[in-house]
Short mmCIF file of C-alpha atoms and ligand atoms in Angstrom, two decimals:
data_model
loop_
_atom_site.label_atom_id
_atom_site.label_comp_id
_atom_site.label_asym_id
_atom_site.label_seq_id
_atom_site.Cartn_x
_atom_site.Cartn_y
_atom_site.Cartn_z
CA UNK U 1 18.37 2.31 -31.49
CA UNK U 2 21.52 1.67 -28.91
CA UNK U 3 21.43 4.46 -27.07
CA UNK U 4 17.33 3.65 -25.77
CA UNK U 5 16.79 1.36 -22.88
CA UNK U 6 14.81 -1.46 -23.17
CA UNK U 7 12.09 0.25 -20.98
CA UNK U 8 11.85 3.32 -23.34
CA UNK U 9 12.10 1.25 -25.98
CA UNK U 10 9.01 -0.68 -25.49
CA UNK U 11 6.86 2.17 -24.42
CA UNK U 12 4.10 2.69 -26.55
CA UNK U 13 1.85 6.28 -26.37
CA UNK U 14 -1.40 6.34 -24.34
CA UNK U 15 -4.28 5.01 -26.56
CA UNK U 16 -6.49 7.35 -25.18
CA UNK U 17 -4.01 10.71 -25.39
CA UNK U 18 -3.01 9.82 -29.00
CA UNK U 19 -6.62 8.91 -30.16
CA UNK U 20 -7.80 12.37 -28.52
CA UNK U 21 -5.04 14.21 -30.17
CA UNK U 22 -5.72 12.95 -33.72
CA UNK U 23 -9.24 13.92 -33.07
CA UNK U 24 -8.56 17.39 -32.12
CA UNK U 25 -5.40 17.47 -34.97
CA UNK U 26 -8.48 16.86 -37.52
CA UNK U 27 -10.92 19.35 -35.73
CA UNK U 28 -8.33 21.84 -36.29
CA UNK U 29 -8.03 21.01 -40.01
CA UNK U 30 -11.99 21.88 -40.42
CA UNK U 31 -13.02 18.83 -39.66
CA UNK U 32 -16.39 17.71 -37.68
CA UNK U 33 -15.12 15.24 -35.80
CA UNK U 34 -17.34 13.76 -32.27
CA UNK U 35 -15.00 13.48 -29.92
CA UNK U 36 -15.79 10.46 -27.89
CA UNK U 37 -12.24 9.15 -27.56
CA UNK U 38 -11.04 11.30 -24.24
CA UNK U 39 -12.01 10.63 -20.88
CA UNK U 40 -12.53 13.99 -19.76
CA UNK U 41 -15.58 15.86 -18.65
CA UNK U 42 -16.06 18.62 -20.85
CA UNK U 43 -17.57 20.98 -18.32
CA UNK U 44 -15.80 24.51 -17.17
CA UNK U 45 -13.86 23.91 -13.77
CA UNK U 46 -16.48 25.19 -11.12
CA UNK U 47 -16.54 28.97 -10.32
CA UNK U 48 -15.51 28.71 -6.30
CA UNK U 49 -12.47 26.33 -7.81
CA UNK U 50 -11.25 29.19 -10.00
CA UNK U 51 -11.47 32.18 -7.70
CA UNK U 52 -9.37 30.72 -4.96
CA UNK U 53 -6.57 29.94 -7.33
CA UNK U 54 -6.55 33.52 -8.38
CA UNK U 55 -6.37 34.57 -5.21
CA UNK U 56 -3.81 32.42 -4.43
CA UNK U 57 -1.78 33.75 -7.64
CA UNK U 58 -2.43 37.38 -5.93
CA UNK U 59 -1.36 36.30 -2.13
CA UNK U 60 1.84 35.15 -4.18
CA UNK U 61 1.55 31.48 -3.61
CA UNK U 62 3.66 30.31 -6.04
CA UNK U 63 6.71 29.02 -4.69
CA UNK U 64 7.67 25.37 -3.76
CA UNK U 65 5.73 23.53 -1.38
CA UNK U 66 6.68 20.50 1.03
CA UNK U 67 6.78 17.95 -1.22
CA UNK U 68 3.79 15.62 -0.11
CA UNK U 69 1.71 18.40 0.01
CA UNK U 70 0.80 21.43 1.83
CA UNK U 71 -0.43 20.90 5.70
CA UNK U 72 -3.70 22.63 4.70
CA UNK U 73 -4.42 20.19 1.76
CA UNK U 74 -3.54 17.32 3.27
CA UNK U 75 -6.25 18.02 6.07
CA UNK U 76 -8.69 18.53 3.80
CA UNK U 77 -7.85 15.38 1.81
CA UNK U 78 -8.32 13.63 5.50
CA UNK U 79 -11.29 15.25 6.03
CA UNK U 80 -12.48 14.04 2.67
CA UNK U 81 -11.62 10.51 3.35
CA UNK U 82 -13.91 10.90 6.94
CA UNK U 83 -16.56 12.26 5.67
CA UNK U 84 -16.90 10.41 2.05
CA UNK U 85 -15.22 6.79 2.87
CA UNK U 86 -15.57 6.60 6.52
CA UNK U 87 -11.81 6.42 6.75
CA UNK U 88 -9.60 7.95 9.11
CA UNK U 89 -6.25 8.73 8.58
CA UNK U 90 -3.37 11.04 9.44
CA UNK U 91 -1.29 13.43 7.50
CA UNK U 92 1.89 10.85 7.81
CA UNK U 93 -0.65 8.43 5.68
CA UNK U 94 -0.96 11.04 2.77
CA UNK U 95 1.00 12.09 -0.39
CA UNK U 96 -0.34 14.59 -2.81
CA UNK U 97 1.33 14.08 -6.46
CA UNK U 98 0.73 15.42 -10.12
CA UNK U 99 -2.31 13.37 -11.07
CA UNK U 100 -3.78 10.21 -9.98
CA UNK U 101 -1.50 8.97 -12.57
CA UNK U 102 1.42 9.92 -10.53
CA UNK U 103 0.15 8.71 -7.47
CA UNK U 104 -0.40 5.02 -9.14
CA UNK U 105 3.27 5.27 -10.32
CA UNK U 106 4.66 6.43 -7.09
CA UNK U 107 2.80 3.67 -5.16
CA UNK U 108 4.03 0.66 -7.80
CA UNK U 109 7.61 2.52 -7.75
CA UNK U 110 7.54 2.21 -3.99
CA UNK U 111 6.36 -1.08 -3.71
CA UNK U 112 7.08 -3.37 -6.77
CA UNK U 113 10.54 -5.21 -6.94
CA UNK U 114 11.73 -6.30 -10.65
CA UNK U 115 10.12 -9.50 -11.15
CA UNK U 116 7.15 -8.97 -8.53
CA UNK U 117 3.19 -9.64 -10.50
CA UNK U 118 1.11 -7.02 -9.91
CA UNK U 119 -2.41 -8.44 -10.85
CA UNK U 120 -4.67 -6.30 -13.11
CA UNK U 121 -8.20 -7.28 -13.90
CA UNK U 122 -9.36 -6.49 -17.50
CA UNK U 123 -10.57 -4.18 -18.88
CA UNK U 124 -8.18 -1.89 -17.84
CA UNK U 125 -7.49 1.21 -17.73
CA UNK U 126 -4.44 1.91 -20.44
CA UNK U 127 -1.89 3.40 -18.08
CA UNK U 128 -1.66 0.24 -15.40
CA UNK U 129 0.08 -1.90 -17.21
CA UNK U 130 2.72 0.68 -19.05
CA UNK U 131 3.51 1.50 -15.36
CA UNK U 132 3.93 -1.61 -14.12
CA UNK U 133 6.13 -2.25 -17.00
CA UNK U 134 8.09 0.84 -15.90
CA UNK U 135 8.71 -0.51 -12.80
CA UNK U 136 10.14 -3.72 -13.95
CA UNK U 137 7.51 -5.60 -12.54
CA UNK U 138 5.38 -8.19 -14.04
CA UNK U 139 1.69 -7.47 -15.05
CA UNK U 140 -0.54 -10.23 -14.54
CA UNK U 141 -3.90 -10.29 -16.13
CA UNK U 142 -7.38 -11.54 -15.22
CA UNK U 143 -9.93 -11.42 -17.02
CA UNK U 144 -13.30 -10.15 -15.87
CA UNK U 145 -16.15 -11.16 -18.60
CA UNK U 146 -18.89 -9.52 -20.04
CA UNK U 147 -21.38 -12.31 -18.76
CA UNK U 148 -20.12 -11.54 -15.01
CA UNK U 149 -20.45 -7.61 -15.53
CA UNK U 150 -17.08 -6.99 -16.03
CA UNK U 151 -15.96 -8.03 -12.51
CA UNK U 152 -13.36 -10.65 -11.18
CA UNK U 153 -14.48 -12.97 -8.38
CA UNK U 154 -12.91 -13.73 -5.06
CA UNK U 155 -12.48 -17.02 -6.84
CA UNK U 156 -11.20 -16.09 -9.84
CA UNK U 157 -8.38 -14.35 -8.25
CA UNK U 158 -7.74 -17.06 -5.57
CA UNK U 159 -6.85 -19.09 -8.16
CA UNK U 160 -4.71 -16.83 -10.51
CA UNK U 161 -2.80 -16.27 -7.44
CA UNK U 162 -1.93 -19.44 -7.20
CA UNK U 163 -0.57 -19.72 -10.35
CA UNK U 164 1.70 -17.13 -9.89
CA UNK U 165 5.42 -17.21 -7.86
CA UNK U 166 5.60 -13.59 -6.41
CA UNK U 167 2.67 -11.98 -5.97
CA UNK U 168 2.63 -8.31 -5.03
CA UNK U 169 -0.52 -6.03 -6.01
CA UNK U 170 -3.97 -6.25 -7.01
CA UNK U 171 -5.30 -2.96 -8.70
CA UNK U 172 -9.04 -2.56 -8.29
CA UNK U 173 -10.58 0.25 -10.03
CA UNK U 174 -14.50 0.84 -9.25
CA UNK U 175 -15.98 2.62 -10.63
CA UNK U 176 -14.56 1.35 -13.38
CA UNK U 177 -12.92 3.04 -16.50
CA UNK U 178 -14.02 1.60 -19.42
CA UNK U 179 -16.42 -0.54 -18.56
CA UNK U 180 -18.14 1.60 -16.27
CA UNK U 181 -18.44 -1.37 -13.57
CA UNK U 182 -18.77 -0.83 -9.49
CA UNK U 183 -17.96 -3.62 -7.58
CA UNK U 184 -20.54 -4.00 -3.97
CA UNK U 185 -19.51 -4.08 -0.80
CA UNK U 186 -19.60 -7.88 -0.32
CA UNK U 187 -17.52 -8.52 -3.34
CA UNK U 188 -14.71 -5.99 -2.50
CA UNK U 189 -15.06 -7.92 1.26
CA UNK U 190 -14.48 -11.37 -0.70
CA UNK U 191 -11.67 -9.92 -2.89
CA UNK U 192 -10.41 -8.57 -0.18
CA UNK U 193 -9.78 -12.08 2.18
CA UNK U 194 -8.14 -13.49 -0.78
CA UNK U 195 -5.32 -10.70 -0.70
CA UNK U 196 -5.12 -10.72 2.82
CA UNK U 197 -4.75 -14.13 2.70
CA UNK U 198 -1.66 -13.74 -0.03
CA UNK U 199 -0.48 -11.02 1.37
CA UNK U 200 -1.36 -8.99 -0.89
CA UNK U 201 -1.04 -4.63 -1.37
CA UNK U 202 -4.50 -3.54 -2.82
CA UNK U 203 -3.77 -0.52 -5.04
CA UNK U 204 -7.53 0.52 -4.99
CA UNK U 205 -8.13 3.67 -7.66
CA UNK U 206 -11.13 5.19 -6.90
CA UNK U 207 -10.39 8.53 -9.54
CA UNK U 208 -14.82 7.92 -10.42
CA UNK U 209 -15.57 8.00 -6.95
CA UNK U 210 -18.04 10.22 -7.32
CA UNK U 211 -19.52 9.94 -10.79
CA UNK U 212 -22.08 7.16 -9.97
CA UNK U 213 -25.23 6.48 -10.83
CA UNK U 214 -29.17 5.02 -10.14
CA UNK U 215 -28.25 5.13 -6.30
CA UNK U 216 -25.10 2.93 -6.62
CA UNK U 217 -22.72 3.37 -3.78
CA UNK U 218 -19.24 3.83 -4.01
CA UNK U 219 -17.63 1.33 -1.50
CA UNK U 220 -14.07 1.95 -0.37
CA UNK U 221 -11.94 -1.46 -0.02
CA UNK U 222 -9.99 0.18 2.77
CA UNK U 223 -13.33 1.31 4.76
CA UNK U 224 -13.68 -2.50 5.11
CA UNK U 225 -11.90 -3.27 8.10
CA UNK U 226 -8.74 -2.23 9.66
CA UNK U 227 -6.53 -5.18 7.98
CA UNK U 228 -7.85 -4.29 5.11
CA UNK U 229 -6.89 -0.58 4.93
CA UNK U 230 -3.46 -1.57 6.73
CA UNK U 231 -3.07 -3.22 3.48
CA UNK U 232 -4.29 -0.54 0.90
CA UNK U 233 -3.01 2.23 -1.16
CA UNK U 234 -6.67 4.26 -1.89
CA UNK U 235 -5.85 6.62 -5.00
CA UNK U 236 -8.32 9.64 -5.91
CA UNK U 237 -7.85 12.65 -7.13
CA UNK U 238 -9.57 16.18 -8.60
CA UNK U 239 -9.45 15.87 -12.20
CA UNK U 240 -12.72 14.23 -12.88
CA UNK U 241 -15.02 14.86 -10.09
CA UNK U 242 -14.40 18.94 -10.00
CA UNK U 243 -13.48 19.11 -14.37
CA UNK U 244 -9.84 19.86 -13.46
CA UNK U 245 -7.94 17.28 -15.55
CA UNK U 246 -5.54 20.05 -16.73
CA UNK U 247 -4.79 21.15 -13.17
CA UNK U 248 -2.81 18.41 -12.07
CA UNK U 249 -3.76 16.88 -8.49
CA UNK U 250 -4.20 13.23 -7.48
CA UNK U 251 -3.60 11.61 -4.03
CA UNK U 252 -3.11 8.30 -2.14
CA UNK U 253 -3.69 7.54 0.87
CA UNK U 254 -2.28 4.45 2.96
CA UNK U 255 0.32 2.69 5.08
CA UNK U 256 2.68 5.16 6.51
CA UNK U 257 5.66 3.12 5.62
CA UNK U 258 4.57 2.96 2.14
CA UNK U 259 3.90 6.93 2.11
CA UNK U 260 6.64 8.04 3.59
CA UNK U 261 8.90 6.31 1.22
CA UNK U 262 6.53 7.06 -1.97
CA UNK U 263 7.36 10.67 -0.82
CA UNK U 264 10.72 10.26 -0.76
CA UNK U 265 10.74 9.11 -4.58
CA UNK U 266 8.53 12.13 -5.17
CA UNK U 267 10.76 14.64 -3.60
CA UNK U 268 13.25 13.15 -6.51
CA UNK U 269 10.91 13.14 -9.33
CA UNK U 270 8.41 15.91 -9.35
CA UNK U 271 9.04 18.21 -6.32
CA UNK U 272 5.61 18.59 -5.14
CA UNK U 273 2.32 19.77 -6.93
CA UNK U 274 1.79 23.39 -8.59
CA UNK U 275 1.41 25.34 -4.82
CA UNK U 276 -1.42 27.55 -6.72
CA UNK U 277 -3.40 24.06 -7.61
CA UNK U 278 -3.20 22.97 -3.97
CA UNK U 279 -4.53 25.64 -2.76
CA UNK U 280 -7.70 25.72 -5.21
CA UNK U 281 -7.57 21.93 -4.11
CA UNK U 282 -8.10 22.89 -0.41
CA UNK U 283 -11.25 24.65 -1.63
CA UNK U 284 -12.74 21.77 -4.41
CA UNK U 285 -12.34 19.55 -1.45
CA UNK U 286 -13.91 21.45 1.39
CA UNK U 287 -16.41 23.68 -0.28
CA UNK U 288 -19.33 22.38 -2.37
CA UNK U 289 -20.96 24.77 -4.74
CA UNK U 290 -23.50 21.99 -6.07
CA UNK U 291 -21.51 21.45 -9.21
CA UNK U 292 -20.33 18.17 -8.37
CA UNK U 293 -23.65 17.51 -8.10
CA UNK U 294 -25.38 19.13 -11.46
CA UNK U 295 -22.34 17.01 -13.27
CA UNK U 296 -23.35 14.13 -12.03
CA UNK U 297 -26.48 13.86 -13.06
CA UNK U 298 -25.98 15.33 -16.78
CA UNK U 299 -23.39 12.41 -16.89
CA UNK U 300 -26.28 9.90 -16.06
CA UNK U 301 -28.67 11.74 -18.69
CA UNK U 302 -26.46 11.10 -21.28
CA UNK U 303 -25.45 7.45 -20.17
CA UNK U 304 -29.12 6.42 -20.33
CA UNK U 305 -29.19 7.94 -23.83
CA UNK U 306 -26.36 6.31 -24.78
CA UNK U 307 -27.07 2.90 -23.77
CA UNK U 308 -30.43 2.32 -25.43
CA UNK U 309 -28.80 4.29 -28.23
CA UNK U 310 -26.34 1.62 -28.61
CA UNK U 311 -28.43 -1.28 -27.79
CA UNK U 312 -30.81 -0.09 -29.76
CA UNK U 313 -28.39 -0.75 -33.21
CA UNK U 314 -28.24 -4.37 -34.51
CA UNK U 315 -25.91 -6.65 -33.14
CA UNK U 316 -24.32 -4.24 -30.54
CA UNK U 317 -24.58 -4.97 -27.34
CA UNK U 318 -24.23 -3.08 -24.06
CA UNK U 319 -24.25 -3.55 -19.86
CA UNK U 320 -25.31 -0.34 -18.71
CA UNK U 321 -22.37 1.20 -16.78
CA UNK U 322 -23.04 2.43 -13.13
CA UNK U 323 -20.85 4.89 -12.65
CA UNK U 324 -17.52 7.01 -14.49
CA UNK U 325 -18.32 8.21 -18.32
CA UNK U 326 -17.68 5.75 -20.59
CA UNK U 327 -19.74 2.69 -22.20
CA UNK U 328 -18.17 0.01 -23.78
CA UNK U 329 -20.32 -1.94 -26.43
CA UNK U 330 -19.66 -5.64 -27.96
CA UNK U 331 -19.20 -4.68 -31.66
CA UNK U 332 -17.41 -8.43 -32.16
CA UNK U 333 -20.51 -9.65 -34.54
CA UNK U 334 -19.10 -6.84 -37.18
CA UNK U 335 -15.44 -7.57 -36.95
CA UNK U 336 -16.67 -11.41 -37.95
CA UNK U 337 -19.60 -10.33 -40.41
CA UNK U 338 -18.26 -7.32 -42.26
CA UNK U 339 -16.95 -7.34 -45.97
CA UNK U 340 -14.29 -4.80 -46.03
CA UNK U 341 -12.02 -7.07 -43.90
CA UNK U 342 -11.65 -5.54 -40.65
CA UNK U 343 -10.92 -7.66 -37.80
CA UNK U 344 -9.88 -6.04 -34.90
CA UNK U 345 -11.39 -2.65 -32.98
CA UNK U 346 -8.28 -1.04 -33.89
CA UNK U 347 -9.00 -1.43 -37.43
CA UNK U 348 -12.62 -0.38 -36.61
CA UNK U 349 -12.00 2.72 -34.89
CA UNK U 350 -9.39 3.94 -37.33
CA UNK U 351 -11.40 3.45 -40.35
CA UNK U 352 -14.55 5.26 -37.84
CA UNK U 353 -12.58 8.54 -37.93
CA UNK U 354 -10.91 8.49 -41.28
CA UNK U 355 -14.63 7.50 -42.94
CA UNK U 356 -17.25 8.83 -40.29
CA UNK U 357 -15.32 11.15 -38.05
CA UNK U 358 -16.20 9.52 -35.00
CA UNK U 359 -13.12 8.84 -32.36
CA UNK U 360 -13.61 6.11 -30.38
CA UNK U 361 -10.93 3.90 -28.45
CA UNK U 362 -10.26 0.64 -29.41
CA UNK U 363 -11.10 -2.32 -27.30
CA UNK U 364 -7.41 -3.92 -27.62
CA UNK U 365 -6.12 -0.90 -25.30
CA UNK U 366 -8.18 -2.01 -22.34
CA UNK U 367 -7.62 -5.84 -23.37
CA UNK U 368 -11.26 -5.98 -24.30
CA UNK U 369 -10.81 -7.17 -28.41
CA UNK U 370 -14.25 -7.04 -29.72
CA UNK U 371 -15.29 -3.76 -27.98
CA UNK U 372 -14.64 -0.25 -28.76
CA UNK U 373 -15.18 2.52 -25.81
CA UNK U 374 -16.87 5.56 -26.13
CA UNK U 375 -16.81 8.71 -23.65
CA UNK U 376 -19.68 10.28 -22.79
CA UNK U 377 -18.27 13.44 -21.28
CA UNK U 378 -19.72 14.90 -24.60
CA UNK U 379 -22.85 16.90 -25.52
CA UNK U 380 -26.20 15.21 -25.75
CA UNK U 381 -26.61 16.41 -29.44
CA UNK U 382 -22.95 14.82 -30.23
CA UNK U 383 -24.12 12.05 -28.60
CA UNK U 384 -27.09 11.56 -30.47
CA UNK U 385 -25.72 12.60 -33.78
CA UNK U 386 -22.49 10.20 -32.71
CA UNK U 387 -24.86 7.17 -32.28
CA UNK U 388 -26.34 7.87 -35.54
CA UNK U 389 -22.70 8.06 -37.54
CA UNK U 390 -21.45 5.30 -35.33
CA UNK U 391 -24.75 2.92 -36.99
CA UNK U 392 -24.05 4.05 -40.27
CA UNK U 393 -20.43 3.34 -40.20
CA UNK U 394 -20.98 -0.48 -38.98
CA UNK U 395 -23.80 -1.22 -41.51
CA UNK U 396 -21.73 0.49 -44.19
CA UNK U 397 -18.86 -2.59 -43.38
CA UNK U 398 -21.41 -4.62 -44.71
CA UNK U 399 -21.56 -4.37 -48.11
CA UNK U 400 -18.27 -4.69 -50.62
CA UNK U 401 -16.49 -1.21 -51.28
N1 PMP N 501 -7.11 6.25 -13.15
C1 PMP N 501 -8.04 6.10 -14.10
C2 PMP N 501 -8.88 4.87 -14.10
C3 PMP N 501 -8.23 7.08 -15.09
O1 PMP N 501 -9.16 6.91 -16.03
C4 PMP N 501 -7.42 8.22 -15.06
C5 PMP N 501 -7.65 9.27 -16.13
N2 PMP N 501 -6.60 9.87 -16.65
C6 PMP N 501 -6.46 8.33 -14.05
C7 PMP N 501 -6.32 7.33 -13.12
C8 PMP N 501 -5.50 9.48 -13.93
O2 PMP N 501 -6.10 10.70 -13.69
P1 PMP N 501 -5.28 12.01 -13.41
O3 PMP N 501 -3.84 11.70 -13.59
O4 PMP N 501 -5.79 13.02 -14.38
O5 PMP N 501 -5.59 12.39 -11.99
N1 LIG N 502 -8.16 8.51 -18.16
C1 LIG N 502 -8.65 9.17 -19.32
C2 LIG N 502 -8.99 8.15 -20.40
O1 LIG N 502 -8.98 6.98 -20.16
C3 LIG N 502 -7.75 10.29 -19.77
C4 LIG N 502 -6.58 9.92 -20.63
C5 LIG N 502 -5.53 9.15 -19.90
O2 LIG N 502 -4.94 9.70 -18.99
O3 LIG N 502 -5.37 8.00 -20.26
O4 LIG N 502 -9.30 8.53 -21.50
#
């Protein structure tokens, strides 16, 4: 069609938004459907959360706001950074947006120059490289293998980098989403010499920050040294730590240079975030009601149960993710061993749902062919009637329809 640009026109939908709305389209037909396509939790927004945005609807607060954020959030996004990451910053070094999503767009839009590689280690997360795209820059892919945990190496990336002619970013995402991965301190340190060394921007999104499990620490790239977070964007955000997906709140925080033109873009795009979710924001941020907490560890009940679940069904294989909500099993022995000729996880999940109701995401949209994702931010029954379906469905592609 003429009248599309070429960006628009090769824009494809979310994986994970479209799988999640077929799921719920067929719920809504009558359907029993497990839900394990969507990463979000499915727990209520804590109590504390929801009171101080009503109040804030009462006290009228529902005008526009400075664009980067309101004074009061931003200190209590710097206060978050002190007390969680070790980090200091000031309120010139932080811009509120509409999501995490928006943040990672507003940093890449700020940053990226048409032709500049932004380096993304797979599996991914869907959105990077659609934004990249956006942005006219150049995604550049490394792969990080099952055998190695799902991480790149300070190696690995040295030498992609040299391979390359201009480039820009590295996005590092621990914990990880879909594989579930956390990267230690010493191998963020080592990852992070190679971009200083390339002068590099780390885009670091750390949205899982605080869904992390068996004593794992969350390591900030930026907390690192000084160079370091002179040379990183750190993105976080409410919607998975506090349940607030639909609310609409991420952050960054980094260079004031980069910030203040990121908010200059934003004051174009989106205005600023929904004042009565900012405030409520101030509150998730600075108050703890133990929810955080009580999430947490239901989210590591039912990733133990899932993982020997899955492992425990022939030929699958799993690592055990350390932190976020989703596990990410090797079904490739069934795409080359079934007899109904499916070949690739897209194939497989589809014909899941149509045939056994299960939605699952499809390796291919996290460049991970030969795996399919799940989401655990489900009940432990689902789960454990999900596991069963999900076993019947793969030895069922093994005899002849
Ligand atoms: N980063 C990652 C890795 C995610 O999984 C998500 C989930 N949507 C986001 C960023 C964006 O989160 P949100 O826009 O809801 O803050
Ligand atoms: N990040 C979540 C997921 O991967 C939510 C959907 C999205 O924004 O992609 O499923």
């Amino acid at each position: 069609m003429k009248r599309l640009s070429h960006r628009a026109r090769c824009m494809q939908p979310s994986p994970t938004l479209k799988v999640s709305a077929l799921a719920k389209k067929m719920m809504k037909e009558g359907i029993e459907v497990i839900n394990f396509g969507v990463g979000e939790p499915d727990f209520n927004t804590p109590e504390y959360i929801k009171q101080s945005a009503k109040q804030a609807i009462d006290n009228n607060y529902t005008r526009y706001t400075p664009s980067a954020g309101i004074p009061e959030l931003k200190q209590a996004i710097i206060r978050k950074f002190q007390r969680d990451n070790g980090l200091n910053y000031e309120a010139e070094n932080i811009l509120v947006s509409p999501g995490a999503k928006a943040s990672l767009i507003n940093v890449l839009m700020t940053v990226c120059d048409p032709r500049d590689e932004v380096v993304i280690p797979t599996p991914s997360w869907v959105s990077y490289e659609s934004q990249v795209w956006l942005c006219d820059a150049h995604p550049e892919l490394l792969e990080a293998t099952m055998s190695n945990n799902f991480k790149i190496t300070a190696a690995q990336l040295s030498a992609k980098v040299k391979t390359l002619s201009n480039p820009k970013v590295l996005i590092l995402n621990s914990p990880n989403n879909p594989t579930g991965m956390v990267y230690s301190r010493e191998e963020l340190q080592s990852i992070g010499e190679v971009c200083l060394e390339n002068d590099m921007i780390i885009l670091s999104d750390e949205i899982y920050e605080k869904l992390i499990y068996d004593g794992n620490q969350h390591i900030s790239i930026a907390s690192l040294s000084r160079e370091l977070q002179d040379n990183t964007v750190v993105v976080n955000g409410v919607s998975k730590a506090y349940a607030m997906t639909g609310w609409r709140l991420g952050y960054m925080a980094g260079p004031e240079a980069i910030v203040k033109k990121a908010s200059e873009i934003q004051s174009h795009t989106t205005s600023c975030v929904n004042s009565i979710t900012q405030r409520a924001c101030v509150t998730a941020l600075d108050e703890d009601d133990g929810s955080v907490e009580k999430m947490r560890q239901e989210f590591s009940r039912r990733r133990d149960f899932m993982c020997s679940g899955l492992n425990g069904i022939a030929h699958v294989n799993c690592v055990k993710p350390q932190g976020a909500f989703y596990i990410m099993p090797d079904v490739s022995w069934y795409l080359e061993n079934n007899q109904r000729g499916i070949t690739s996880s897209e194939e497989l999940c589809q014909y899941l749902l149509t045939n056994y109701h299960l939605a699952l995401v499809a390796g291919s949209a996290f460049r991970a062919e030969g795996f399919v994702r799940f989401s655990y931010a489900n009940s432990l029954d689902n789960i454990r009637k999900g596991i069963e379906w999900f076993d019947q469905g793969l030895q069922s592609l093994l005899k002849k329809s």
